Coordinates of C-alpha atoms and ligand atoms in Angstrom, one line a residue:
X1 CA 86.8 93.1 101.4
X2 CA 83.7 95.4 101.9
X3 CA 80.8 94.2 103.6
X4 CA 77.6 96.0 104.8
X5 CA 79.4 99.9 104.8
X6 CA 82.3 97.9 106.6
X7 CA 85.9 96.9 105.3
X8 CA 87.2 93.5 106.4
X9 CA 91.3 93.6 106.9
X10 CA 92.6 90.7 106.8
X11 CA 96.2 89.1 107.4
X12 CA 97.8 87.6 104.0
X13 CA 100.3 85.8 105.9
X14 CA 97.6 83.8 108.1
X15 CA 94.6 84.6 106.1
X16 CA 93.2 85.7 109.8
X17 CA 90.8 88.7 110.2
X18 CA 92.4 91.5 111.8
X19 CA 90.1 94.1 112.3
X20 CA 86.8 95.9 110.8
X21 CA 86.5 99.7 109.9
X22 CA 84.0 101.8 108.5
X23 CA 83.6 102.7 105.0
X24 CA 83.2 106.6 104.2
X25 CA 79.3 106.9 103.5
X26 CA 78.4 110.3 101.3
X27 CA 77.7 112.4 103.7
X28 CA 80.9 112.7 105.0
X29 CA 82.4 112.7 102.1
X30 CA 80.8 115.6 101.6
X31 CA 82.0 116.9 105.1
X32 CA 85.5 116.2 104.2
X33 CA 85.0 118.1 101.0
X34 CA 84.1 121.3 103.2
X35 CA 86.5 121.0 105.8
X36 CA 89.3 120.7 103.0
X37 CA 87.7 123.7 101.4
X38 CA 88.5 125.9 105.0
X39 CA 91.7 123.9 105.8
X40 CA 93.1 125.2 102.6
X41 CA 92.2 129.1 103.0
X42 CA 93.9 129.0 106.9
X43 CA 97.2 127.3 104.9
X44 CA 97.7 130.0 102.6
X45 CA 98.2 131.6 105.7
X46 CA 101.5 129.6 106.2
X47 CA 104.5 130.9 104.7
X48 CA 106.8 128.6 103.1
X49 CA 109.5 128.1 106.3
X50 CA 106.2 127.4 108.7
X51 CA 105.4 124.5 105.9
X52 CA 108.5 123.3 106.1
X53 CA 108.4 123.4 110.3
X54 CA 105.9 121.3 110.1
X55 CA 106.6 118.6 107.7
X56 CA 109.7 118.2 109.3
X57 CA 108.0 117.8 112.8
X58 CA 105.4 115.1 110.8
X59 CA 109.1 113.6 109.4
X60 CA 110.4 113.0 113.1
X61 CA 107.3 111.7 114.1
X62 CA 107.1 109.2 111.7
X63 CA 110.3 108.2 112.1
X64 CA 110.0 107.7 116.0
X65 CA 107.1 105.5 115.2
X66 CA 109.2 103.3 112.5
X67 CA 108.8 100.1 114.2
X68 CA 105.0 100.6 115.4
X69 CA 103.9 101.6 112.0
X70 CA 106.0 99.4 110.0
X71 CA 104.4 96.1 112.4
X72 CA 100.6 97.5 111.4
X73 CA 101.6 97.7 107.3
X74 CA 103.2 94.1 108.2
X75 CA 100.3 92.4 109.7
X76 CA 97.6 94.2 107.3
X77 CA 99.7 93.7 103.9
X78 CA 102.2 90.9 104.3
X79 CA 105.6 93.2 103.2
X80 CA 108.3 91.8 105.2
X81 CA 108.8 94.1 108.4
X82 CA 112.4 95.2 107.0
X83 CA 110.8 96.4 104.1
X84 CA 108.1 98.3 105.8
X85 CA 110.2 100.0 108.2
X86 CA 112.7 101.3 105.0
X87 CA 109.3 102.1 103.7
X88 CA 108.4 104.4 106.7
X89 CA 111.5 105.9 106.7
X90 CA 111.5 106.8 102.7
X91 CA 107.9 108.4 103.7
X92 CA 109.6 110.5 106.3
X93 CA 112.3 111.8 103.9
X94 CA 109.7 112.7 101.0
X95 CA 108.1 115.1 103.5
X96 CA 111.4 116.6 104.6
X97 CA 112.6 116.7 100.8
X98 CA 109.0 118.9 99.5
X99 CA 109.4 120.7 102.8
X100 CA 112.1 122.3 101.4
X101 CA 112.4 122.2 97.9
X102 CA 108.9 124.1 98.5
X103 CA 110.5 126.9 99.9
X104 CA 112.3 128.2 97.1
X105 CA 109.5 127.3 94.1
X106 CA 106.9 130.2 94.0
X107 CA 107.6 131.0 90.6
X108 CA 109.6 132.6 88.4
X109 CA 110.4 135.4 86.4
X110 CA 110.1 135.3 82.4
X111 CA 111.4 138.1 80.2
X112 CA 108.8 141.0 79.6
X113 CA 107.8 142.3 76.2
X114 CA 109.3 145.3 76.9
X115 CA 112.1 146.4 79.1
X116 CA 110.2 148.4 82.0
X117 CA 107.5 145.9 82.5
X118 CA 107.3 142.8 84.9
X119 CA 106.1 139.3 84.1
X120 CA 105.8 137.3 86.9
X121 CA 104.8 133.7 86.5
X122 CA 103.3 132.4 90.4
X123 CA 102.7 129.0 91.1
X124 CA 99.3 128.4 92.6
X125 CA 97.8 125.1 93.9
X126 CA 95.1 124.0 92.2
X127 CA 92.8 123.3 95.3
X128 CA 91.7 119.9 97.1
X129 CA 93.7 117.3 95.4
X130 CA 92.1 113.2 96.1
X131 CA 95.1 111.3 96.7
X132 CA 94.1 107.4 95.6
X133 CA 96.6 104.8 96.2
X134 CA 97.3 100.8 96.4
X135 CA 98.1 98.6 98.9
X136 CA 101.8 97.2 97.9
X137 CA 103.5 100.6 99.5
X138 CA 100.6 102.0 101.1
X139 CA 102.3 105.2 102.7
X140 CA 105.2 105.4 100.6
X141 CA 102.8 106.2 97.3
X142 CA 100.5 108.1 99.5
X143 CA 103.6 110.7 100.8
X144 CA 104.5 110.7 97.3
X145 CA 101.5 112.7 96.1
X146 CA 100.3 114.3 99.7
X147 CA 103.7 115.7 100.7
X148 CA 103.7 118.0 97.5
X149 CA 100.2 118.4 96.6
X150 CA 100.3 119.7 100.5
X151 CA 103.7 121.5 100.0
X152 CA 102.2 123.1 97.0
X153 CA 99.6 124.7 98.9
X154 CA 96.5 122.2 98.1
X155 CA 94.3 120.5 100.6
X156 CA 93.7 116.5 100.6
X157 CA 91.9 114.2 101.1
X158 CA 93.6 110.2 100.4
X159 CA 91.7 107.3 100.0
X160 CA 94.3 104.0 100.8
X161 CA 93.4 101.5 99.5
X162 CA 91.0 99.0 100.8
X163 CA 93.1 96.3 101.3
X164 CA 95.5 98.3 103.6
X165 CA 94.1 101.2 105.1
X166 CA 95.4 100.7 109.3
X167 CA 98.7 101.7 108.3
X168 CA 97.3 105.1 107.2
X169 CA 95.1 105.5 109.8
X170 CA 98.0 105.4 112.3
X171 CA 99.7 107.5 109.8
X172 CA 97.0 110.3 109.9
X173 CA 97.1 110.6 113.9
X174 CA 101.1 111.5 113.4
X175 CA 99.6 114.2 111.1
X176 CA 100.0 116.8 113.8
X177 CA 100.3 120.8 113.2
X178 CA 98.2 121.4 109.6
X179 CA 95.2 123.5 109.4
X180 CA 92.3 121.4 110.5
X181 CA 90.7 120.0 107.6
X182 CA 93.9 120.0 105.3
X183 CA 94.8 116.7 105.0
X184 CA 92.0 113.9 105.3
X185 CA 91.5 109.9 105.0
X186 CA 88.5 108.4 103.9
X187 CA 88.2 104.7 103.5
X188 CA 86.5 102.4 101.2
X189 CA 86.7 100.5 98.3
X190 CA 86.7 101.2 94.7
X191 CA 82.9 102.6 95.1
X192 CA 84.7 105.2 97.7
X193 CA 87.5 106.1 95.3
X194 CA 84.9 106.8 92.4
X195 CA 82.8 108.9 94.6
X196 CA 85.7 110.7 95.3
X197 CA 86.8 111.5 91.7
X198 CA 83.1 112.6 91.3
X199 CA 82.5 114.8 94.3
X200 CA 82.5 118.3 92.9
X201 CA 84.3 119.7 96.0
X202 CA 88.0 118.0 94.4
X203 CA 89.4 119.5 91.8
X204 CA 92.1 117.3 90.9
X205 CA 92.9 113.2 91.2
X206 CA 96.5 111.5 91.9
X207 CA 96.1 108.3 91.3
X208 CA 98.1 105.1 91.7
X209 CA 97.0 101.7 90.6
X210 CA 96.0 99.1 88.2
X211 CA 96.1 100.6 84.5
X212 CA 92.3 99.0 84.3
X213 CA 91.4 101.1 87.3
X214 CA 93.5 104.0 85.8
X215 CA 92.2 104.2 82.5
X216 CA 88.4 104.8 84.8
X217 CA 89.5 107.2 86.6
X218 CA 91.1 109.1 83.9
X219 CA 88.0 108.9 81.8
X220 CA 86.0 110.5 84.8
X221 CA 88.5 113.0 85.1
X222 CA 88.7 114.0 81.6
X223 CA 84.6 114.1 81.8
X224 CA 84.9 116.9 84.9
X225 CA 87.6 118.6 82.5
X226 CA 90.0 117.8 85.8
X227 CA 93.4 117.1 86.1
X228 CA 94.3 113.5 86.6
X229 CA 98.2 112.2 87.4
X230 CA 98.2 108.2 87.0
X231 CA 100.7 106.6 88.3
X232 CA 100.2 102.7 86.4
X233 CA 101.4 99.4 86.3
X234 CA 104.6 97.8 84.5
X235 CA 106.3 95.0 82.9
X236 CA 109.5 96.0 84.2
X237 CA 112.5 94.7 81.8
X238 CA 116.0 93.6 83.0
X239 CA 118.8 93.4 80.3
X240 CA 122.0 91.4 81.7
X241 CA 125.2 92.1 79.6
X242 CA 128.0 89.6 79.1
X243 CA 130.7 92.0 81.0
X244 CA 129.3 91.8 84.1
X245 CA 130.0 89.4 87.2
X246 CA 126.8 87.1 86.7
X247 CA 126.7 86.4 90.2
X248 CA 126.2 89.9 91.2
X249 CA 123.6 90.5 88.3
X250 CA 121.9 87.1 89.5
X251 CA 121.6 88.5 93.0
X252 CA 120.1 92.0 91.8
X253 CA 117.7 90.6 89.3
X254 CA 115.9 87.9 91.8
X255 CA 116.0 90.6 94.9
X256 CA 114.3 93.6 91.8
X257 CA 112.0 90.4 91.0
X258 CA 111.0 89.5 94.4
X259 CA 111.3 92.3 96.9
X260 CA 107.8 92.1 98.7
X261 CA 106.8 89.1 96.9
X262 CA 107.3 90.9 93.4
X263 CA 104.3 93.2 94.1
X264 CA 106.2 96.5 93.1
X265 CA 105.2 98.1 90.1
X266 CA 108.8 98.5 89.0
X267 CA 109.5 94.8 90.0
X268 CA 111.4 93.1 87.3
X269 CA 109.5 90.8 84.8
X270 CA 111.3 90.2 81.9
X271 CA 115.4 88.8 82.1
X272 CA 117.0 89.5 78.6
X273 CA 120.4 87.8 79.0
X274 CA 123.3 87.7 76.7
X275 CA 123.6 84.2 76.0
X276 CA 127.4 83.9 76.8
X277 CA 126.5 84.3 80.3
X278 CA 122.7 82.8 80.3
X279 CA 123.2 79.5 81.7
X280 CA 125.4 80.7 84.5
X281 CA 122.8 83.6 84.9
X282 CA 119.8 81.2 85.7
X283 CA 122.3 79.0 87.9
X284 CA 123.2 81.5 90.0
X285 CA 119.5 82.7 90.2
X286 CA 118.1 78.8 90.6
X287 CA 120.5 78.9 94.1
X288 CA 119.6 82.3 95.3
X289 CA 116.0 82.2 95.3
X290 CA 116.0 78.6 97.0
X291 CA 118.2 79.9 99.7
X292 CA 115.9 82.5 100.5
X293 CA 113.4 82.4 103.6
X294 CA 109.9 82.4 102.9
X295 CA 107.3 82.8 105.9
X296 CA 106.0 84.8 108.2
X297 CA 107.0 89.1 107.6
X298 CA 107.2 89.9 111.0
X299 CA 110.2 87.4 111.3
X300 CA 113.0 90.2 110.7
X301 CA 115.2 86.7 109.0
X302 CA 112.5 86.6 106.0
X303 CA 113.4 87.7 103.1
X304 CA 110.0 87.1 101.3
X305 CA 106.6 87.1 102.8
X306 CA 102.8 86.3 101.5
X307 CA 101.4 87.7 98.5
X308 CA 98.6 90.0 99.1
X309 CA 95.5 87.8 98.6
X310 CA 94.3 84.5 97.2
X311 CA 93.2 86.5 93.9
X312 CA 96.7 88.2 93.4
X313 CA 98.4 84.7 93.8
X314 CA 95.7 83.0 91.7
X315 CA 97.3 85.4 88.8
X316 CA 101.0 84.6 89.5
X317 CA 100.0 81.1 89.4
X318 CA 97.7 81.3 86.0
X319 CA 100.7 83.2 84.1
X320 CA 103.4 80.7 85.0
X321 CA 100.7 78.0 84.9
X322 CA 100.4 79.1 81.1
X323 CA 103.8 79.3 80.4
X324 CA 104.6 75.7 81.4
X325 CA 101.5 74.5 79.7
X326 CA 103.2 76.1 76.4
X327 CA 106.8 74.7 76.8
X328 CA 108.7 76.9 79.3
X329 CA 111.0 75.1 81.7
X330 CA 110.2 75.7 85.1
X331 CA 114.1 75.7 86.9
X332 CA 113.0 76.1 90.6
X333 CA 109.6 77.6 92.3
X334 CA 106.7 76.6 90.6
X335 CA 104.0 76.6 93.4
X336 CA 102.4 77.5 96.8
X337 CA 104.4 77.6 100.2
X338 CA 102.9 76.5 103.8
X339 CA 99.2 75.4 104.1
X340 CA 98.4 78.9 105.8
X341 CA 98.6 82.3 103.8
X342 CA 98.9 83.8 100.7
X343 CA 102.2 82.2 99.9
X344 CA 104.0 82.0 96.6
X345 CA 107.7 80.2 96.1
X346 CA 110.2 82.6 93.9
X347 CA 110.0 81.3 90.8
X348 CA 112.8 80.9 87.8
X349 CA 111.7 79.8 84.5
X350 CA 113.5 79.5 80.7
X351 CA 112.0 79.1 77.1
X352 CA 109.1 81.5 77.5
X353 CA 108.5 83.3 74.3
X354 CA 106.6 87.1 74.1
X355 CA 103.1 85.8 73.7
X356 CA 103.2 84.1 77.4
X357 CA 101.4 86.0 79.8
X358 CA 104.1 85.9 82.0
X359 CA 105.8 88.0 79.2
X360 CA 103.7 90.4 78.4
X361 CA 100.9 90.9 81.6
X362 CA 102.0 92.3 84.9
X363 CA 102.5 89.2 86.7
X364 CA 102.9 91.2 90.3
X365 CA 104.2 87.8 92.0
X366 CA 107.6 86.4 92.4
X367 CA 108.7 85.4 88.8
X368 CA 112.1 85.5 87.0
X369 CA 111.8 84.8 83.4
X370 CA 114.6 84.3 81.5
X371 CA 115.1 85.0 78.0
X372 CA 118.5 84.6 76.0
X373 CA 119.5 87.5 73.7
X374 CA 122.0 87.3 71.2
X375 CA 122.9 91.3 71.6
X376 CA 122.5 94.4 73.3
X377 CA 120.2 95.6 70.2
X378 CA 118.0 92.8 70.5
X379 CA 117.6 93.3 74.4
X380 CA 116.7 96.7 74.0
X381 CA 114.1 96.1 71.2
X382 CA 112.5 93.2 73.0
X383 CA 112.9 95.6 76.4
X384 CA 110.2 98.4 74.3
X385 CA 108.1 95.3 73.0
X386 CA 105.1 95.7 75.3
X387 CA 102.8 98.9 75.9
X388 CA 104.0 99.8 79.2
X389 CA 107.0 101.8 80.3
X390 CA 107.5 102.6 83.9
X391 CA 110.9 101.4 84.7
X392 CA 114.2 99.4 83.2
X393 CA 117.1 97.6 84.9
X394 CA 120.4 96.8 83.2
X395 CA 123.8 95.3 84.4
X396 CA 127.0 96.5 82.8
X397 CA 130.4 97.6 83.4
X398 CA 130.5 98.8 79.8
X399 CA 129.6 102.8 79.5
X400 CA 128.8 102.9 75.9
X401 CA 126.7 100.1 76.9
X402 CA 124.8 102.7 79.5
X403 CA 124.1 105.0 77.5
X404 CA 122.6 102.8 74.7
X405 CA 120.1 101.9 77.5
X406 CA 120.0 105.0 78.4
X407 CA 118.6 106.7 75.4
X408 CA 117.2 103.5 73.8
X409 CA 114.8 102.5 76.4
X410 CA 111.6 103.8 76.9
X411 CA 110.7 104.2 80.3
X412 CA 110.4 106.5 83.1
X413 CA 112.9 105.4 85.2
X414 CA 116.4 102.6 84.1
X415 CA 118.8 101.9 86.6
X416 CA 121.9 100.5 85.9
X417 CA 123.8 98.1 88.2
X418 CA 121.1 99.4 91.3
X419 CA 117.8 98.2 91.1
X420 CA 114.9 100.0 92.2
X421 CA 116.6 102.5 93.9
X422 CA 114.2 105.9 93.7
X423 CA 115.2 109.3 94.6
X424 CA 113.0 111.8 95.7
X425 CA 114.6 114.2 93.7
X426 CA 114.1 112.9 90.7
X427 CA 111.0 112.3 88.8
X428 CA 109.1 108.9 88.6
X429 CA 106.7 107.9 86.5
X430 CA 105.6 105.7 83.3
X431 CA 105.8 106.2 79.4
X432 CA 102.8 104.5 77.3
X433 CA 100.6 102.3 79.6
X434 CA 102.2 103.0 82.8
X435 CA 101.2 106.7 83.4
X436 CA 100.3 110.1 82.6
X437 CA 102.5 112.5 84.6
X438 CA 105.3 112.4 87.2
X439 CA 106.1 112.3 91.0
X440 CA 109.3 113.0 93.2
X441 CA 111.4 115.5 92.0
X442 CA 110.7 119.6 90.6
X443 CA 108.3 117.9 88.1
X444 CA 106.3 116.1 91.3
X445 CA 105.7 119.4 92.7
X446 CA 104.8 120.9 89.3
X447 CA 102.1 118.2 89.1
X448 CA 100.1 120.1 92.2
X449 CA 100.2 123.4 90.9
X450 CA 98.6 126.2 88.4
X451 CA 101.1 128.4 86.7
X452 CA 99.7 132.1 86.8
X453 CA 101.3 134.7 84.8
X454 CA 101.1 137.9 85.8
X455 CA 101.9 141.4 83.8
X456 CA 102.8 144.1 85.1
X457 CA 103.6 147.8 83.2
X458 CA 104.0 150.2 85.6
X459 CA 102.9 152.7 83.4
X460 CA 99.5 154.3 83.0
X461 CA 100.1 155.4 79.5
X462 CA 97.5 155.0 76.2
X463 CA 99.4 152.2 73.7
X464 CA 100.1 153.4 70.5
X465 CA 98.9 150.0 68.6
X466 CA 95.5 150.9 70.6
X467 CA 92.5 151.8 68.0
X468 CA 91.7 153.9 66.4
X469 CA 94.3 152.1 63.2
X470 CA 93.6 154.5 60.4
X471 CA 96.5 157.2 61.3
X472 CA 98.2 156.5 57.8
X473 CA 101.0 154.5 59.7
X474 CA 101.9 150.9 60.8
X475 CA 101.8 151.1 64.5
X476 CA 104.9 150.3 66.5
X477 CA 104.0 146.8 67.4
X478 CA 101.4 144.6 68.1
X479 CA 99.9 143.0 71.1
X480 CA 100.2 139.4 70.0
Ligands
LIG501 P1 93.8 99.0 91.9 O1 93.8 99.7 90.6 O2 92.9 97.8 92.1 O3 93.4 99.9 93.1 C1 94.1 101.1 93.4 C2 93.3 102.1 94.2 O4 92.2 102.5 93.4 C3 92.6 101.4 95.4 O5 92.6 102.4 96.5 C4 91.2 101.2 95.0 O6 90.2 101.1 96.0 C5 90.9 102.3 94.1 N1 89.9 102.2 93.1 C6 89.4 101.0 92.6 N2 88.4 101.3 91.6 C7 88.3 102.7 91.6 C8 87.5 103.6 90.8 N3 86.7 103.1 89.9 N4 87.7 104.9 91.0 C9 88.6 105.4 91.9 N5 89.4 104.6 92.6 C10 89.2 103.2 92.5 O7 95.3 98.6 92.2 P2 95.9 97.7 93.3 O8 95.6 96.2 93.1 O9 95.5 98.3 94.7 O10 97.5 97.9 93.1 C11 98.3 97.2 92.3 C12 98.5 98.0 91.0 O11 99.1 99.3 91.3 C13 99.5 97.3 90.1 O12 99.0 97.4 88.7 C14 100.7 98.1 90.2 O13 101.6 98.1 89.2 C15 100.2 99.5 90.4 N6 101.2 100.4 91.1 C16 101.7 101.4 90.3 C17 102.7 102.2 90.9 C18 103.3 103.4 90.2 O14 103.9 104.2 90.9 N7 103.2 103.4 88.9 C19 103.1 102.0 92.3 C20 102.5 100.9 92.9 C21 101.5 100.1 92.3

């Protein structure tokens, strides 16, 4: 919450305040904008092997600082501690992964028009790049867009999000051995983020987010004529075959629907089950989720902790709320946990149809909907039925199966038989409403940098196709 030029952190799981920090007034954005400006002329100065020294130093770091970290993203955002110390150690491994794959990615050469000539095509950065991100995997997203905008060659300057910005101030003190200047934090609220996108000093926005906030900030960019990556939200689907061992698929699909609290943007929201194996499906889910422990995130035995805020459960609770109202079947879950904290029981629920919220909104809470399918063709047509794309879950043992999925689903990411599992070297990103753009892999580094082509004759001779034309013959070729 912002008050008075101040952000107020509180703790989801208690509701408690934990601290106050100041917002980033205009003046120093302005100051950040300058300092980026000289931070990125003294990194040019770093040849690709010093980059790579130093991420990996900033890699080590982080890693040596896994628990202390992983206890401030705990307290501030309610993840589970075990899933905030994976996340710290995923953020370490995206720096040593750009550290290198930066080293051998200056460019490349093309074929010239004509033999004895060089075309050279160099990859540039495109200058200070703001870095906005949420608060469900608050240095995770943030390494996902700083480590190669910085690898690249860019300066930045990240705004976390308000909700969660101590991690990343910790974070930014383990940012040791980059040019001064190179890599800021400023903090605020949406107010701070726009002021950012405006500020004439940036010349390019990664964003990740709400597709409401998104679709803003892509406007603003496309007004500056500036490049924007947006990184939205989802409606991630989950198609269950019949060949499959249900409890195994059961197990995946509640931990892809519930890891930190389902606030992932690929989190699973939509269960298209072959109906041979449906009933088993939601039995084995009914008993999973009720054996899991809810409750306090620092507990290293809880599986799932608090929600973010009251406004974030209020949605959860308004979707499956609508759903009953409109003849679902709510199988377990249902309602709040504790009297203290953002809490929200994993919920499993039957007979929704498409127009339910909970079928067609990003729920971002705990939810398993379960929807019976009488094929694999009608799964994958009900899996491309809304207008967001980002990622797609399917369990089979079947490889004809795969590849259906494979090629027939539209989104940027489906995993089959391992949910959620990302790899920096590959790309990650959303078709339709979830995104414009990629991160992770070649394509994430790509994203952060202008391609300059260069031609080179080596020659000094007049061109025959040069005026003047009227010589009474065609001339030997032309330029374009
Ligand atoms: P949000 O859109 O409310 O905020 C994201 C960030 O944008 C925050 O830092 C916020 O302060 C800032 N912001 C708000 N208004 C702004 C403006 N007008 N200009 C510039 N910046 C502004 O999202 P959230 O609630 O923090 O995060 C949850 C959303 O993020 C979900 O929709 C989720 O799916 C999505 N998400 C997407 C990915 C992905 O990789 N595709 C990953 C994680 C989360």
């Amino acid at each position: 919450m912002t008050q008075n030029g101040r952000l107020s952190i509180v703790n989801p799981a208690t509701e408690e305040g934990i601290e106050e920090i100041p917002t980033t007034g205009r003046e120093e954005l302005d100051d950040a904008a300058e300092r980026a400006r000289r931070g990125f002329e003294e990194w040019r100065g770093f040849a690709g092997l010093d980059r790579a020294e130093v991420f990996h130093e900033i890699s080590a770091r982080m890693r040596g600082h896994a628990d202390e970290l992983a206890g401030i993203m705990t307290r501030e955002g309610g993840k589970p501690f075990i899933e905030n110390r994976d996340e710290v150690t995923w953020t370490a491994a995206c720096f040593d992964y750009y550290g290198e794959i930066a080293r051998d990615s200056i460019g490349y050469l093309p074929a010239p028009i004509e033999p004895q000539q060089l075309a050279m095509v160099m990859k540039e950065p495109v200058g200070t790049v703001a870095c906005i991100v949420p608060w469900n995997y608050p240095l995770l997203l943030a390494a996902w867009k700083v480590a190669p905008a910085l690898a690249a060659g860019n300066a930045v300057i990240l705004k976390p999000s308000e909700e969660t910005p101590l991690g990343t101030r910790r974070m930014m003190e383990l940012m040791e051995g980059l040019p001064e200047g190179l890599f800021q934090a400023v903090y605020g609220a949406g107010d701070v983020g726009e002021a950012l996108v405006r500020h004439p000093g940036v010349d390019m926005v990664a964003f990740t987010g709400s597709q409401e906030t998104g679709r803003k900030v892509g406007v603003t960019a496309a007004e500056r004529l500036m490049r924007a990556n947006l990184e939205l939200g989802g409606k991630d689907p989950f198609i269950v075959c019949d060949d499959v061992d249900v409890e195994v698929a059961a197990q995946g699909a509640v931990w892809a629907a519930c890891l930190n609290a389902g606030q992932v943007c690929t989190s699973s929201e939509r269960f298209y089950v072959d109906k041979k194996v449906a009933d088993d499906f939601v039995e084995a889910s009914k008993s999973f989720v009720e054996s899991l422990n809810i409750g306090d995130p620092m507990d290293q035995r809880t599986d799932v902790g608090p929600m973010i805020n009251a406004k974030g459960r209020q949605k959860v609770e308004d979707h499956v709320g609508q759903a009953l109202d409109r003849g679902a079947k709510l199988v377990t879950g249902g309602e709040r946990f504790g009297d203290r904290g953002f809490f929200y029981k994993p919920t499993v629920l039957t007979g929704v149809e498409p127009s339910m919220r909970v079928m067609s909104e990003e729920t971002f809470g705990p939810v398993v909907p379960v929807v019976e399918v009488d094929s694999l063709d009608q799964a994958i047509e009900l899996a491309n039925s809304v207008p967001f794309g980002l990622g797609a879950n399917v369990y089979t043992k079947d490889f004809e199966k795969m590849l259906r999925c494979a090629r027939g689903i539209r989104a940027g990411t489906v995993w089959i038989n391992d949910p959620l599992t990302d790899n920096d070297a590959a790309p990650f990103g959303g078709y339709g409403g979830s995104g414009i753009g990629r991160e992770l892999g070649r394509e994430g580094l790509e994203a952060f940098q202008e391609s300059k082509h260069v031609h080179i004759d080596p020659r000094v001779e007049k061109k025959e196709w040069w005026y003047p034309y009227g010589k009474g013959e065609e001339p030997g070729r032309r330029v374009m």
